Coordinates of N, CA, C and O in Angstrom, one line a residue:
X1 N 141.2 166.1 86.0 CA 141.1 164.9 86.7 C 139.8 164.2 86.4 O 138.8 164.8 86.4
X2 N 139.9 162.9 86.1 CA 138.7 162.2 85.7 C 138.2 161.5 87.0 O 138.9 160.8 87.7
X3 N 136.9 161.6 87.2 CA 136.3 160.9 88.3 C 136.0 159.5 88.0 O 135.7 159.1 86.8
X4 N 136.0 158.6 89.0 CA 135.8 157.2 88.8 C 134.5 156.8 88.0 O 134.5 156.0 87.2
X5 N 133.5 157.5 88.3 CA 132.2 157.2 87.7 C 132.2 157.6 86.2 O 131.3 157.2 85.5
X6 N 133.1 158.5 85.8 CA 133.2 158.9 84.4 C 134.0 157.9 83.6 O 134.0 158.0 82.3
X7 N 134.8 157.0 84.2 CA 135.6 156.0 83.5 C 134.7 154.9 83.1 O 133.9 154.3 83.8
X8 N 134.8 154.5 81.8 CA 133.9 153.4 81.3 C 134.2 152.1 81.9 O 135.3 151.8 82.4
X9 N 133.2 151.2 81.9 CA 133.4 149.9 82.5 C 134.5 149.1 81.7 O 135.2 148.3 82.3
X10 N 134.6 149.4 80.4 CA 135.6 148.7 79.6 C 137.0 149.1 80.0 O 137.8 148.2 80.2
X11 N 137.2 150.3 80.2 CA 138.5 150.8 80.7 C 138.8 150.3 82.1 O 140.0 149.9 82.3
X12 N 137.9 150.3 83.0 CA 138.1 149.7 84.3 C 138.5 148.3 84.2 O 139.4 147.8 84.9
X13 N 137.8 147.5 83.3 CA 138.2 146.1 83.1 C 139.6 145.9 82.6 O 140.3 145.0 83.0
X14 N 139.9 146.8 81.6 CA 141.3 146.7 81.1 C 142.4 147.0 82.1 O 143.4 146.3 82.2
X15 N 142.1 147.9 83.0 CA 143.1 148.3 84.0 C 143.2 147.1 85.0 O 144.3 146.7 85.4
X16 N 142.1 146.5 85.4 CA 142.1 145.4 86.3 C 142.8 144.2 85.7 O 143.5 143.5 86.4
X17 N 142.6 143.9 84.4 CA 143.3 142.8 83.8 C 144.8 143.1 83.8 O 145.7 142.2 84.1
X18 N 145.2 144.4 83.6 CA 146.6 144.8 83.6 C 147.2 144.6 85.0 O 148.4 144.2 85.2
X19 N 146.4 144.9 86.0 CA 146.8 144.7 87.4 C 147.1 143.2 87.7 O 148.1 142.8 88.3
X20 N 146.3 142.3 87.1 CA 146.5 140.9 87.2 C 147.8 140.5 86.6 O 148.6 139.7 87.2
X21 N 148.1 141.0 85.4 CA 149.4 140.7 84.7 C 150.6 141.2 85.6 O 151.5 140.5 85.7
X22 N 150.5 142.4 86.0 CA 151.6 143.0 86.9 C 151.7 142.2 88.2 O 152.9 141.9 88.6
X23 N 150.6 141.8 88.8 CA 150.7 141.0 90.0 C 151.4 139.6 89.7 O 152.2 139.2 90.5
X24 N 151.1 139.0 88.6 CA 151.7 137.8 88.2 C 153.2 137.9 88.1 O 154.0 137.1 88.6
X25 N 153.6 139.0 87.4 CA 155.0 139.3 87.2 C 155.7 139.4 88.6 O 156.8 138.9 88.8
X26 N 155.1 140.1 89.5 CA 155.7 140.3 90.9 C 155.8 138.9 91.6 O 156.8 138.7 92.3
X27 N 154.8 138.1 91.5 CA 154.8 136.8 92.1 C 156.0 136.0 91.5 O 156.7 135.3 92.3
X28 N 156.2 136.1 90.2 CA 157.3 135.3 89.6 C 158.6 135.8 90.1 O 159.6 135.1 90.2
X29 N 158.7 137.1 90.5 CA 160.0 137.7 91.0 C 160.2 137.4 92.5 O 161.1 137.9 93.0
X30 N 159.2 136.8 93.1 CA 159.4 136.5 94.5 C 158.3 137.1 95.4 O 158.1 136.7 96.5
X31 N 157.6 138.0 94.9 CA 156.4 138.6 95.6 C 156.7 139.3 96.9 O 155.9 139.2 97.8
X32 N 157.8 139.9 97.0 CA 158.2 140.6 98.2 C 157.2 141.7 98.7 O 157.2 142.0 99.9
X33 N 156.5 142.3 97.8 CA 155.6 143.4 98.1 C 154.2 143.0 97.9 O 153.3 143.9 97.8
X34 N 153.9 141.7 97.8 CA 152.5 141.3 97.4 C 151.6 141.0 98.6 O 150.4 140.8 98.4
X35 N 152.1 141.0 99.8 CA 151.4 140.6 101.0 C 150.6 139.4 100.8 O 151.1 138.3 100.7
X36 N 149.3 139.5 100.7 CA 148.4 138.3 100.6 C 147.9 138.0 99.2 O 147.0 137.2 98.9
X37 N 148.4 138.7 98.2 CA 148.0 138.6 96.8 C 148.6 137.3 96.2 O 149.9 137.2 96.2
X38 N 147.8 136.4 95.8 CA 148.3 135.0 95.4 C 148.0 134.7 94.0 O 147.4 135.5 93.3
X39 N 148.5 133.6 93.5 CA 148.2 133.1 92.2 C 146.7 133.0 92.0 O 146.2 133.3 90.9
X40 N 146.0 132.5 93.0 CA 144.5 132.4 92.9 C 143.9 133.8 92.7 O 142.9 134.0 91.9
X41 N 144.4 134.8 93.3 CA 143.9 136.2 93.2 C 144.2 136.7 91.7 O 143.3 137.3 91.1
X42 N 145.3 136.4 91.2 CA 145.7 136.7 89.8 C 144.7 136.1 88.9 O 144.1 136.7 88.0
X43 N 144.4 134.8 89.1 CA 143.5 134.1 88.2 C 142.1 134.6 88.3 O 141.5 134.9 87.2
X44 N 141.6 134.9 89.5 CA 140.3 135.4 89.6 C 140.1 136.8 89.0 O 139.2 137.0 88.3
X45 N 141.1 137.7 89.3 CA 141.0 139.0 88.7 C 141.1 139.0 87.2 O 140.4 139.7 86.5
X46 N 142.0 138.1 86.6 CA 142.1 138.0 85.2 C 140.8 137.5 84.5 O 140.3 138.0 83.5
X47 N 140.3 136.4 85.1 CA 139.1 135.8 84.6 C 137.9 136.8 84.6 O 137.1 136.8 83.7
X48 N 137.8 137.5 85.7 CA 136.6 138.5 85.8 C 136.8 139.6 84.8 O 135.8 140.3 84.6
X49 N 138.0 139.9 84.3 CA 138.2 141.0 83.5 C 138.8 140.7 82.1 O 139.4 141.5 81.5
X50 N 138.5 139.5 81.6 CA 139.1 139.1 80.3 C 138.5 139.8 79.1 O 139.1 140.0 78.1
X51 N 137.3 140.3 79.3 CA 136.6 140.9 78.2 C 136.3 140.0 77.0 O 136.2 138.8 77.2
X52 N 136.2 140.5 75.8 CA 135.8 139.7 74.7 C 136.9 138.6 74.3 O 136.6 137.5 73.9
X53 N 138.2 138.9 74.5 CA 139.3 138.0 74.3 C 139.2 137.4 72.9 O 139.2 136.1 72.7
X54 N 139.1 138.2 71.9 CA 138.9 137.7 70.5 C 139.9 136.7 70.0 O 139.5 135.7 69.3
X55 N 141.1 136.8 70.4 CA 142.2 135.9 69.9 C 142.6 134.8 71.0 O 143.4 134.0 70.7
X56 N 142.0 134.9 72.2 CA 142.2 133.9 73.2 C 143.5 134.1 74.0 O 143.9 133.3 74.8
X57 N 144.2 135.3 73.8 CA 145.4 135.5 74.5 C 145.2 135.7 76.0 O 146.0 135.2 76.8
X58 N 144.1 136.3 76.4 CA 143.8 136.5 77.8 C 143.5 135.1 78.5 O 143.9 134.9 79.7
X59 N 142.8 134.3 77.8 CA 142.6 132.9 78.4 C 143.9 132.2 78.5 O 144.1 131.4 79.5
X60 N 144.7 132.3 77.5 CA 146.0 131.7 77.5 C 146.9 132.2 78.7 O 147.6 131.4 79.4
X61 N 146.7 133.5 79.1 CA 147.4 134.0 80.2 C 146.9 133.3 81.5 O 147.7 132.9 82.4
X62 N 145.6 133.2 81.6 CA 145.1 132.5 82.8 C 145.6 131.1 82.9 O 146.0 130.6 84.0
X63 N 145.7 130.4 81.8 CA 146.3 129.0 81.8 C 147.7 129.0 82.2 O 148.2 128.1 83.0
X64 N 148.5 130.0 81.8 CA 149.9 130.2 82.2 C 150.0 130.4 83.7 O 150.9 129.8 84.3
X65 N 149.1 131.2 84.3 CA 149.2 131.4 85.7 C 148.9 130.1 86.5 O 149.5 129.8 87.5
X66 N 147.9 129.4 86.0 CA 147.6 128.1 86.6 C 148.8 127.1 86.6 O 149.0 126.5 87.6
X67 N 149.5 127.1 85.5 CA 150.6 126.2 85.4 C 151.7 126.7 86.3 O 152.4 125.9 86.9
X68 N 151.9 128.0 86.4 CA 152.9 128.5 87.3 C 152.6 128.2 88.8 O 153.5 127.9 89.6
X69 N 151.3 128.3 89.1 CA 150.9 127.9 90.5 C 151.2 126.5 90.8 O 151.7 126.2 91.9
X70 N 150.9 125.6 89.9 CA 151.2 124.2 90.1 C 152.7 123.9 90.2 O 153.1 123.2 91.0
X71 N 153.5 124.6 89.3 CA 154.9 124.4 89.3 C 155.6 124.9 90.6 O 156.6 124.5 91.0
X72 N 154.9 125.9 91.3 CA 155.5 126.5 92.5 C 155.4 125.4 93.6 O 156.1 125.1 94.3

């Protein structure tokens, strides 16, 4: 079992970005299990954990979430 303090900051950031993506998918499906997790929460979590984003895909994801929020 790996303790939280032994996990690198990069790995923690990767997991948090993945949570943002999964949260967005749930919101698109209706968000039945999301309680108060919103599009704004997805955007904030993704932006805080984008990392280097060498090819701009993560920034593109954030823009997609913003568009989905407006479309809703």
